Amino acid sequence: MSAIFHAGISGARGRMGRAVSAVLDAREDVVVAARFDRGETPDLSLCDVVIDFSTADASVELAQACAARGGPALVIGSTGLTPEQDAEILKAAERIAIVRSGNFSLGVNILIGLVEHAAQRLDARDWDIEILETHHRKKVDAPSGTALMLGEAAASGRNVDLAEVRSAPYDGVGEPREAGRIGFASLRAGGVIGEHTVLFASDDETLTLSHSAIDRSLFAKGAVAAAAWVRSRPPGLYDMQDVLGFRQA
């Protein structure tokens, strides 16, 4: 059995916080040392690592607090961060180890690799890329963090900056679609956990790559695996490609 470690849960009363709690409680190698939400002050000294599924603001505050005391390590699953908030997370990672991901699913992270490879091989002059994501009605940010990860993978495959080729949502009468752009569409309905589709389309054929989340526990299991991995890592900003060993150190 692996050495026992002490974990905290930030956003403990939220959907993902409850799912993470259930996964941690079922493991014999973890002690849950703290469960808390925004506005509560946990004893961070009790934790080797904190798993955070809260809000963008709360994640930044937590990262700053952990960095100020040199620990614990963090796993951040919050989405919708601004560039300024991203910069604060990166600054905190100079002092502590942080795994940050818009999606902790193994299947999604494999999908990201497939999208990048497809984009490398399908000429942007002939192939359009559209990314569609669907989530539950309570999700407040759009596109989802996972959709943006997929967009980044597609842009990386084409060796371009996503910010320069990202299309605004289509609405009303406008100009024809410009070649080389990457489009996004978001749907919010019911209790859908998460569905992501990347469409590559030419005049002659289409290629569709997709992933559907069946149970929220898959994200929690991935986040817990990330926590077990990052708790003993040196300071730095990591992602699931690092955790899964897809990226060489």
PDB file of C-alpha atoms in Angstrom:
ATOM      1  CA  MET A   1       0.000   0.000   0.000  1.00  0.00           C
ATOM      2  CA  SER A   2       1.194   3.538  -0.762  1.00  0.00           C
ATOM      3  CA  ALA A   3       2.197   5.819   2.101  1.00  0.00           C
ATOM      4  CA  ILE A   4      -0.758   7.533   3.719  1.00  0.00           C
ATOM      5  CA  PHE A   5      -1.185  11.200   2.839  1.00  0.00           C
ATOM      6  CA  HIS A   6      -3.431  13.941   4.177  1.00  0.00           C
ATOM      7  CA  ALA A   7      -5.752  15.711   1.761  1.00  0.00           C
ATOM      8  CA  GLY A   8      -7.993  18.749   1.957  1.00  0.00           C
ATOM      9  CA  ILE A   9     -11.049  19.489  -0.173  1.00  0.00           C
ATOM     10  CA  SER A  10     -11.817  23.065  -1.234  1.00  0.00           C
ATOM     11  CA  GLY A  11     -15.367  23.583  -2.477  1.00  0.00           C
ATOM     12  CA  ALA A  12     -16.345  20.565  -0.401  1.00  0.00           C
ATOM     13  CA  ARG A  13     -20.099  21.168  -0.571  1.00  0.00           C
ATOM     14  CA  GLY A  14     -20.234  21.568  -4.341  1.00  0.00           C
ATOM     15  CA  ARG A  15     -20.993  18.828  -6.874  1.00  0.00           C
ATOM     16  CA  MET A  16     -17.354  18.011  -7.533  1.00  0.00           C
ATOM     17  CA  GLY A  17     -16.331  18.523  -3.917  1.00  0.00           C
ATOM     18  CA  ARG A  18     -18.828  15.880  -2.815  1.00  0.00           C
ATOM     19  CA  ALA A  19     -17.633  13.503  -5.542  1.00  0.00           C
ATOM     20  CA  VAL A  20     -13.991  13.974  -4.506  1.00  0.00           C
ATOM     21  CA  SER A  21     -14.952  13.408  -0.878  1.00  0.00           C
ATOM     22  CA  ALA A  22     -16.612  10.099  -1.750  1.00  0.00           C
ATOM     23  CA  VAL A  23     -13.544   8.888  -3.664  1.00  0.00           C
ATOM     24  CA  LEU A  24     -11.151   9.921  -0.891  1.00  0.00           C
ATOM     25  CA  ASP A  25     -13.302   8.330   1.823  1.00  0.00           C
ATOM     26  CA  ALA A  26     -13.187   5.021  -0.066  1.00  0.00           C
ATOM     27  CA  ARG A  27      -9.368   4.939  -0.139  1.00  0.00           C
ATOM     28  CA  GLU A  28      -7.277   3.457   2.657  1.00  0.00           C
ATOM     29  CA  ASP A  29      -4.163   5.507   1.840  1.00  0.00           C
ATOM     30  CA  VAL A  30      -5.753   8.940   2.404  1.00  0.00           C
ATOM     31  CA  VAL A  31      -6.846  10.865   5.466  1.00  0.00           C
ATOM     32  CA  VAL A  32      -9.216  13.739   4.710  1.00  0.00           C
ATOM     33  CA  ALA A  33      -7.793  16.430   6.969  1.00  0.00           C
ATOM     34  CA  ALA A  34      -9.995  19.367   5.927  1.00  0.00           C
ATOM     35  CA  ARG A  35     -13.218  20.028   4.096  1.00  0.00           C
ATOM     36  CA  PHE A  36     -14.049  23.674   3.459  1.00  0.00           C
ATOM     37  CA  ASP A  37     -15.730  26.220   1.221  1.00  0.00           C
ATOM     38  CA  ARG A  38     -15.106  29.873   0.442  1.00  0.00           C
ATOM     39  CA  GLY A  39     -15.276  32.064   3.529  1.00  0.00           C
ATOM     40  CA  GLU A  40     -14.026  29.273   5.782  1.00  0.00           C
ATOM     41  CA  THR A  41     -10.430  29.237   7.043  1.00  0.00           C
ATOM     42  CA  PRO A  42      -8.903  25.741   7.033  1.00  0.00           C
ATOM     43  CA  ASP A  43      -5.743  24.685   8.834  1.00  0.00           C
ATOM     44  CA  LEU A  44      -3.557  24.149   5.785  1.00  0.00           C
ATOM     45  CA  SER A  45      -0.777  22.731   7.960  1.00  0.00           C
ATOM     46  CA  LEU A  46      -2.857  19.554   8.300  1.00  0.00           C
ATOM     47  CA  CYS A  47      -2.724  18.848   4.552  1.00  0.00           C
ATOM     48  CA  ASP A  48      -0.108  17.446   2.187  1.00  0.00           C
ATOM     49  CA  VAL A  49      -2.272  18.433  -0.763  1.00  0.00           C
ATOM     50  CA  VAL A  50      -5.585  20.231  -1.335  1.00  0.00           C
ATOM     51  CA  ILE A  51      -7.991  19.349  -4.134  1.00  0.00           C
ATOM     52  CA  ASP A  52      -9.825  22.492  -5.231  1.00  0.00           C
ATOM     53  CA  PHE A  53     -13.094  22.570  -7.190  1.00  0.00           C
ATOM     54  CA  SER A  54     -14.423  25.945  -6.093  1.00  0.00           C
ATOM     55  CA  THR A  55     -14.512  29.212  -8.057  1.00  0.00           C
ATOM     56  CA  ALA A  56     -11.869  31.153  -9.951  1.00  0.00           C
ATOM     57  CA  ASP A  57     -11.582  33.780  -7.201  1.00  0.00           C
ATOM     58  CA  ALA A  58     -11.433  31.195  -4.429  1.00  0.00           C
ATOM     59  CA  SER A  59      -8.813  29.161  -6.283  1.00  0.00           C
ATOM     60  CA  VAL A  60      -6.540  32.179  -6.608  1.00  0.00           C
ATOM     61  CA  GLU A  61      -6.957  33.029  -2.929  1.00  0.00           C
ATOM     62  CA  LEU A  62      -6.159  29.443  -1.949  1.00  0.00           C
ATOM     63  CA  ALA A  63      -3.104  29.293  -4.225  1.00  0.00           C
ATOM     64  CA  GLN A  64      -1.784  32.523  -2.752  1.00  0.00           C
ATOM     65  CA  ALA A  65      -2.319  31.266   0.802  1.00  0.00           C
ATOM     66  CA  CYS A  66      -0.566  27.955   0.104  1.00  0.00           C
ATOM     67  CA  ALA A  67       2.319  29.667  -1.682  1.00  0.00           C
ATOM     68  CA  ALA A  68       2.788  32.121   1.189  1.00  0.00           C
ATOM     69  CA  ARG A  69       3.457  29.273   3.602  1.00  0.00           C
ATOM     70  CA  GLY A  70       5.271  26.986   1.142  1.00  0.00           C
ATOM     71  CA  GLY A  71       2.568  24.328   0.981  1.00  0.00           C
ATOM     72  CA  PRO A  72       0.505  22.272   0.702  1.00  0.00           C
ATOM     73  CA  ALA A  73       0.516  21.212  -2.953  1.00  0.00           C
ATOM     74  CA  LEU A  74      -2.632  21.920  -4.965  1.00  0.00           C
ATOM     75  CA  VAL A  75      -4.863  20.243  -7.519  1.00  0.00           C
ATOM     76  CA  ILE A  76      -7.002  22.923  -9.168  1.00  0.00           C
ATOM     77  CA  GLY A  77     -10.056  22.008 -11.215  1.00  0.00           C
ATOM     78  CA  SER A  78     -11.818  25.385 -11.185  1.00  0.00           C
ATOM     79  CA  THR A  79     -12.450  26.898 -14.618  1.00  0.00           C
ATOM     80  CA  GLY A  80     -13.253  30.336 -15.973  1.00  0.00           C
ATOM     81  CA  LEU A  81     -10.072  32.033 -14.737  1.00  0.00           C
ATOM     82  CA  THR A  82      -9.101  35.352 -16.302  1.00  0.00           C
ATOM     83  CA  PRO A  83      -5.591  35.912 -17.720  1.00  0.00           C
ATOM     84  CA  GLU A  84      -4.777  37.879 -14.564  1.00  0.00           C
ATOM     85  CA  GLN A  85      -5.918  34.995 -12.386  1.00  0.00           C
ATOM     86  CA  ASP A  86      -3.933  32.559 -14.519  1.00  0.00           C
ATOM     87  CA  ALA A  87      -0.867  34.704 -13.855  1.00  0.00           C
ATOM     88  CA  GLU A  88      -1.478  34.496 -10.104  1.00  0.00           C
ATOM     89  CA  ILE A  89      -1.676  30.692 -10.260  1.00  0.00           C
ATOM     90  CA  LEU A  90       1.576  30.601 -12.233  1.00  0.00           C
ATOM     91  CA  LYS A  91       3.211  32.865  -9.644  1.00  0.00           C
ATOM     92  CA  ALA A  92       2.081  30.568  -6.822  1.00  0.00           C
ATOM     93  CA  ALA A  93       3.561  27.611  -8.713  1.00  0.00           C
ATOM     94  CA  GLU A  94       6.983  29.153  -8.241  1.00  0.00           C
ATOM     95  CA  ARG A  95       6.726  28.144  -4.572  1.00  0.00           C
ATOM     96  CA  ILE A  96       4.453  25.084  -4.551  1.00  0.00           C
ATOM     97  CA  ALA A  97       3.553  22.190  -6.836  1.00  0.00           C
ATOM     98  CA  ILE A  98       0.223  22.688  -8.621  1.00  0.00           C
ATOM     99  CA  VAL A  99      -1.651  20.406 -10.997  1.00  0.00           C
ATOM    100  CA  ARG A 100      -4.185  22.445 -12.923  1.00  0.00           C
ATOM    101  CA  SER A 101      -6.526  20.996 -15.509  1.00  0.00           C
ATOM    102  CA  GLY A 102      -9.833  21.870 -17.093  1.00  0.00           C
ATOM    103  CA  ASN A 103     -10.655  18.166 -17.082  1.00  0.00           C
ATOM    104  CA  PHE A 104      -9.228  15.263 -15.076  1.00  0.00           C
ATOM    105  CA  SER A 105     -10.677  12.501 -17.259  1.00  0.00           C
ATOM    106  CA  LEU A 106      -8.248  10.014 -18.802  1.00  0.00           C
ATOM    107  CA  GLY A 107     -10.478   9.751 -21.872  1.00  0.00           C
ATOM    108  CA  VAL A 108     -10.563  13.516 -22.388  1.00  0.00           C
ATOM    109  CA  ASN A 109      -6.798  13.781 -22.094  1.00  0.00           C
ATOM    110  CA  ILE A 110      -6.396  11.098 -24.746  1.00  0.00           C
ATOM    111  CA  LEU A 111      -8.940  12.996 -26.879  1.00  0.00           C
ATOM    112  CA  ILE A 112      -6.773  16.110 -26.554  1.00  0.00           C
ATOM    113  CA  GLY A 113      -3.840  14.223 -28.047  1.00  0.00           C
ATOM    114  CA  LEU A 114      -5.963  12.892 -30.909  1.00  0.00           C
ATOM    115  CA  VAL A 115      -7.253  16.380 -31.709  1.00  0.00           C
ATOM    116  CA  GLU A 116      -3.743  17.811 -31.854  1.00  0.00           C
ATOM    117  CA  HIS A 117      -2.542  15.030 -34.164  1.00  0.00           C
ATOM    118  CA  ALA A 118      -5.581  15.375 -36.442  1.00  0.00           C
ATOM    119  CA  ALA A 119      -5.097  19.143 -36.672  1.00  0.00           C
ATOM    120  CA  GLN A 120      -1.463  18.596 -37.639  1.00  0.00           C
ATOM    121  CA  ARG A 121      -2.448  16.410 -40.545  1.00  0.00           C
ATOM    122  CA  LEU A 122      -5.578  18.116 -41.888  1.00  0.00           C
ATOM    123  CA  ASP A 123      -4.802  21.261 -43.868  1.00  0.00           C
ATOM    124  CA  ALA A 124      -6.431  24.366 -42.401  1.00  0.00           C
ATOM    125  CA  ARG A 125      -7.235  25.618 -45.916  1.00  0.00           C
ATOM    126  CA  ASP A 126      -9.483  22.604 -46.484  1.00  0.00           C
ATOM    127  CA  TRP A 127     -10.639  21.520 -43.043  1.00  0.00           C
ATOM    128  CA  ASP A 128     -12.762  23.573 -40.638  1.00  0.00           C
ATOM    129  CA  ILE A 129     -12.679  22.869 -36.889  1.00  0.00           C
ATOM    130  CA  GLU A 130     -15.730  23.349 -34.676  1.00  0.00           C
ATOM    131  CA  ILE A 131     -15.906  22.469 -30.972  1.00  0.00           C
ATOM    132  CA  LEU A 132     -19.267  21.810 -29.317  1.00  0.00           C
ATOM    133  CA  GLU A 133     -19.726  21.313 -25.580  1.00  0.00           C
ATOM    134  CA  THR A 134     -22.796  20.608 -23.460  1.00  0.00           C
ATOM    135  CA  HIS A 135     -23.075  20.918 -19.674  1.00  0.00           C
ATOM    136  CA  HIS A 136     -25.690  21.164 -16.940  1.00  0.00           C
ATOM    137  CA  ARG A 137     -27.733  24.325 -16.548  1.00  0.00           C
ATOM    138  CA  LYS A 138     -25.816  25.466 -13.442  1.00  0.00           C
ATOM    139  CA  LYS A 139     -22.434  25.789 -15.132  1.00  0.00           C
ATOM    140  CA  VAL A 140     -21.556  29.480 -15.293  1.00  0.00           C
ATOM    141  CA  ASP A 141     -18.572  29.673 -17.682  1.00  0.00           C
ATOM    142  CA  ALA A 142     -18.626  29.102 -21.428  1.00  0.00           C
ATOM    143  CA  PRO A 143     -16.924  27.671 -23.358  1.00  0.00           C
ATOM    144  CA  SER A 144     -15.985  25.053 -20.799  1.00  0.00           C
ATOM    145  CA  GLY A 145     -12.412  24.673 -19.667  1.00  0.00           C
ATOM    146  CA  THR A 146     -12.268  21.353 -21.504  1.00  0.00           C
ATOM    147  CA  ALA A 147     -13.509  22.913 -24.742  1.00  0.00           C
ATOM    148  CA  LEU A 148     -10.753  25.505 -24.484  1.00  0.00           C
ATOM    149  CA  MET A 149      -8.201  22.734 -23.851  1.00  0.00           C
ATOM    150  CA  LEU A 150      -9.404  21.034 -27.032  1.00  0.00           C
ATOM    151  CA  GLY A 151      -9.163  24.349 -28.881  1.00  0.00           C
ATOM    152  CA  GLU A 152      -5.616  24.831 -27.631  1.00  0.00           C
ATOM    153  CA  ALA A 153      -4.734  21.328 -28.804  1.00  0.00           C
ATOM    154  CA  ALA A 154      -6.169  22.026 -32.262  1.00  0.00           C
ATOM    155  CA  ALA A 155      -4.333  25.354 -32.473  1.00  0.00           C
ATOM    156  CA  SER A 156      -1.105  23.705 -31.313  1.00  0.00           C
ATOM    157  CA  GLY A 157      -1.475  21.086 -34.027  1.00  0.00           C
ATOM    158  CA  ARG A 158      -1.709  23.890 -36.582  1.00  0.00           C
ATOM    159  CA  ASN A 159       1.115  25.835 -34.911  1.00  0.00           C
ATOM    160  CA  VAL A 160      -1.036  28.919 -34.321  1.00  0.00           C
ATOM    161  CA  ASP A 161      -2.205  30.909 -31.301  1.00  0.00           C
ATOM    162  CA  LEU A 162      -5.789  30.029 -30.363  1.00  0.00           C
ATOM    163  CA  ALA A 163      -6.487  33.668 -29.444  1.00  0.00           C
ATOM    164  CA  GLU A 164      -5.765  34.647 -33.045  1.00  0.00           C
ATOM    165  CA  VAL A 165      -7.977  32.029 -34.732  1.00  0.00           C
ATOM    166  CA  ARG A 166     -10.856  31.602 -32.283  1.00  0.00           C
ATOM    167  CA  SER A 167     -14.247  32.518 -33.726  1.00  0.00           C
ATOM    168  CA  ALA A 168     -17.009  34.248 -31.816  1.00  0.00           C
ATOM    169  CA  PRO A 169     -20.305  32.312 -31.560  1.00  0.00           C
ATOM    170  CA  TYR A 170     -22.336  32.491 -34.749  1.00  0.00           C
ATOM    171  CA  ASP A 171     -25.412  34.702 -34.422  1.00  0.00           C
ATOM    172  CA  GLY A 172     -27.395  36.620 -36.989  1.00  0.00           C
ATOM    173  CA  VAL A 173     -26.251  37.554 -40.475  1.00  0.00           C
ATOM    174  CA  GLY A 174     -22.513  37.898 -40.937  1.00  0.00           C
ATOM    175  CA  GLU A 175     -19.631  37.111 -43.225  1.00  0.00           C
ATOM    176  CA  PRO A 176     -18.994  33.570 -44.538  1.00  0.00           C
ATOM    177  CA  ARG A 177     -16.817  31.367 -42.338  1.00  0.00           C
ATOM    178  CA  GLU A 178     -13.138  32.204 -42.679  1.00  0.00           C
ATOM    179  CA  ALA A 179     -10.727  29.334 -43.387  1.00  0.00           C
ATOM    180  CA  GLY A 180      -8.405  28.432 -40.544  1.00  0.00           C
ATOM    181  CA  ARG A 181     -10.686  29.641 -37.763  1.00  0.00           C
ATOM    182  CA  ILE A 182     -11.620  27.447 -34.775  1.00  0.00           C
ATOM    183  CA  GLY A 183     -15.242  27.800 -33.701  1.00  0.00           C
ATOM    184  CA  PHE A 184     -16.896  27.111 -30.356  1.00  0.00           C
ATOM    185  CA  ALA A 185     -20.505  26.463 -29.390  1.00  0.00           C
ATOM    186  CA  SER A 186     -21.921  25.885 -25.895  1.00  0.00           C
ATOM    187  CA  LEU A 187     -25.162  24.310 -24.730  1.00  0.00           C
ATOM    188  CA  ARG A 188     -26.532  24.416 -21.169  1.00  0.00           C
ATOM    189  CA  ALA A 189     -29.375  22.085 -20.265  1.00  0.00           C
ATOM    190  CA  GLY A 190     -30.644  19.861 -17.497  1.00  0.00           C
ATOM    191  CA  GLY A 191     -28.115  17.832 -15.558  1.00  0.00           C
ATOM    192  CA  VAL A 192     -25.728  16.921 -18.377  1.00  0.00           C
ATOM    193  CA  ILE A 193     -22.349  16.146 -16.776  1.00  0.00           C
ATOM    194  CA  GLY A 194     -20.224  16.944 -19.801  1.00  0.00           C
ATOM    195  CA  GLU A 195     -20.135  16.207 -23.529  1.00  0.00           C
ATOM    196  CA  HIS A 196     -17.456  17.441 -25.936  1.00  0.00           C
ATOM    197  CA  THR A 197     -17.272  17.031 -29.691  1.00  0.00           C
ATOM    198  CA  VAL A 198     -14.584  18.227 -32.090  1.00  0.00           C
ATOM    199  CA  LEU A 199     -15.719  18.322 -35.714  1.00  0.00           C
ATOM    200  CA  PHE A 200     -13.219  18.414 -38.573  1.00  0.00           C
ATOM    201  CA  ALA A 201     -15.088  19.124 -41.813  1.00  0.00           C
ATOM    202  CA  SER A 202     -13.986  19.463 -45.441  1.00  0.00           C
ATOM    203  CA  ASP A 203     -16.079  19.759 -48.588  1.00  0.00           C
ATOM    204  CA  ASP A 204     -15.906  15.990 -49.033  1.00  0.00           C
ATOM    205  CA  GLU A 205     -16.003  14.417 -45.582  1.00  0.00           C
ATOM    206  CA  THR A 206     -16.207  14.982 -41.837  1.00  0.00           C
ATOM    207  CA  LEU A 207     -14.290  13.544 -38.916  1.00  0.00           C
ATOM    208  CA  THR A 208     -15.881  13.650 -35.455  1.00  0.00           C
ATOM    209  CA  LEU A 209     -13.993  13.039 -32.218  1.00  0.00           C
ATOM    210  CA  SER A 210     -16.067  13.064 -29.048  1.00  0.00           C
ATOM    211  CA  HIS A 211     -16.220  12.202 -25.366  1.00  0.00           C
ATOM    212  CA  SER A 212     -19.157  11.836 -22.991  1.00  0.00           C
ATOM    213  CA  ALA A 213     -18.918  11.762 -19.212  1.00  0.00           C
ATOM    214  CA  ILE A 214     -21.255   9.135 -17.757  1.00  0.00           C
ATOM    215  CA  ASP A 215     -20.529   9.576 -14.055  1.00  0.00           C
ATOM    216  CA  ARG A 216     -19.021  12.579 -12.275  1.00  0.00           C
ATOM    217  CA  SER A 217     -16.832  10.225 -10.262  1.00  0.00           C
ATOM    218  CA  LEU A 218     -14.481   9.863 -13.243  1.00  0.00           C
ATOM    219  CA  PHE A 219     -13.322  13.457 -12.726  1.00  0.00           C
ATOM    220  CA  ALA A 220     -12.971  12.933  -8.989  1.00  0.00           C
ATOM    221  CA  LYS A 221     -10.891   9.782  -9.486  1.00  0.00           C
ATOM    222  CA  GLY A 222      -8.577  11.629 -11.855  1.00  0.00           C
ATOM    223  CA  ALA A 223      -8.219  14.543  -9.430  1.00  0.00           C
ATOM    224  CA  VAL A 224      -7.361  12.189  -6.575  1.00  0.00           C
ATOM    225  CA  ALA A 225      -4.765  10.455  -8.749  1.00  0.00           C
ATOM    226  CA  ALA A 226      -3.313  13.893  -9.495  1.00  0.00           C
ATOM    227  CA  ALA A 227      -3.225  14.666  -5.770  1.00  0.00           C
ATOM    228  CA  ALA A 228      -1.344  11.469  -4.977  1.00  0.00           C
ATOM    229  CA  TRP A 229       1.145  12.317  -7.748  1.00  0.00           C
ATOM    230  CA  VAL A 230       1.731  16.020  -7.042  1.00  0.00           C
ATOM    231  CA  ARG A 231       2.097  15.915  -3.250  1.00  0.00           C
ATOM    232  CA  SER A 232       5.790  15.001  -3.523  1.00  0.00           C
ATOM    233  CA  ARG A 233       6.688  17.044  -6.615  1.00  0.00           C
ATOM    234  CA  PRO A 234       8.908  20.134  -6.698  1.00  0.00           C
ATOM    235  CA  PRO A 235       7.297  23.549  -7.257  1.00  0.00           C
ATOM    236  CA  GLY A 236       5.894  24.041 -10.726  1.00  0.00           C
ATOM    237  CA  LEU A 237       2.698  24.141 -12.745  1.00  0.00           C
ATOM    238  CA  TYR A 238       1.708  20.693 -14.016  1.00  0.00           C
ATOM    239  CA  ASP A 239      -1.257  19.208 -15.865  1.00  0.00           C
ATOM    240  CA  MET A 240      -2.742  15.769 -16.488  1.00  0.00           C
ATOM    241  CA  GLN A 241      -0.314  15.081 -19.312  1.00  0.00           C
ATOM    242  CA  ASP A 242       2.400  15.150 -16.633  1.00  0.00           C
ATOM    243  CA  VAL A 243       0.384  13.051 -14.184  1.00  0.00           C
ATOM    244  CA  LEU A 244      -0.312  10.375 -16.791  1.00  0.00           C
ATOM    245  CA  GLY A 245       3.315  10.280 -17.917  1.00  0.00           C
ATOM    246  CA  PHE A 246       2.576  11.507 -21.450  1.00  0.00           C
ATOM    247  CA  ARG A 247       5.050  14.347 -21.102  1.00  0.00           C
ATOM    248  CA  GLN A 248       8.683  13.689 -20.277  1.00  0.00           C
ATOM    249  CA  ALA A 249      10.163  15.656 -17.384  1.00  0.00           C
TER     250      ALA A 249
END
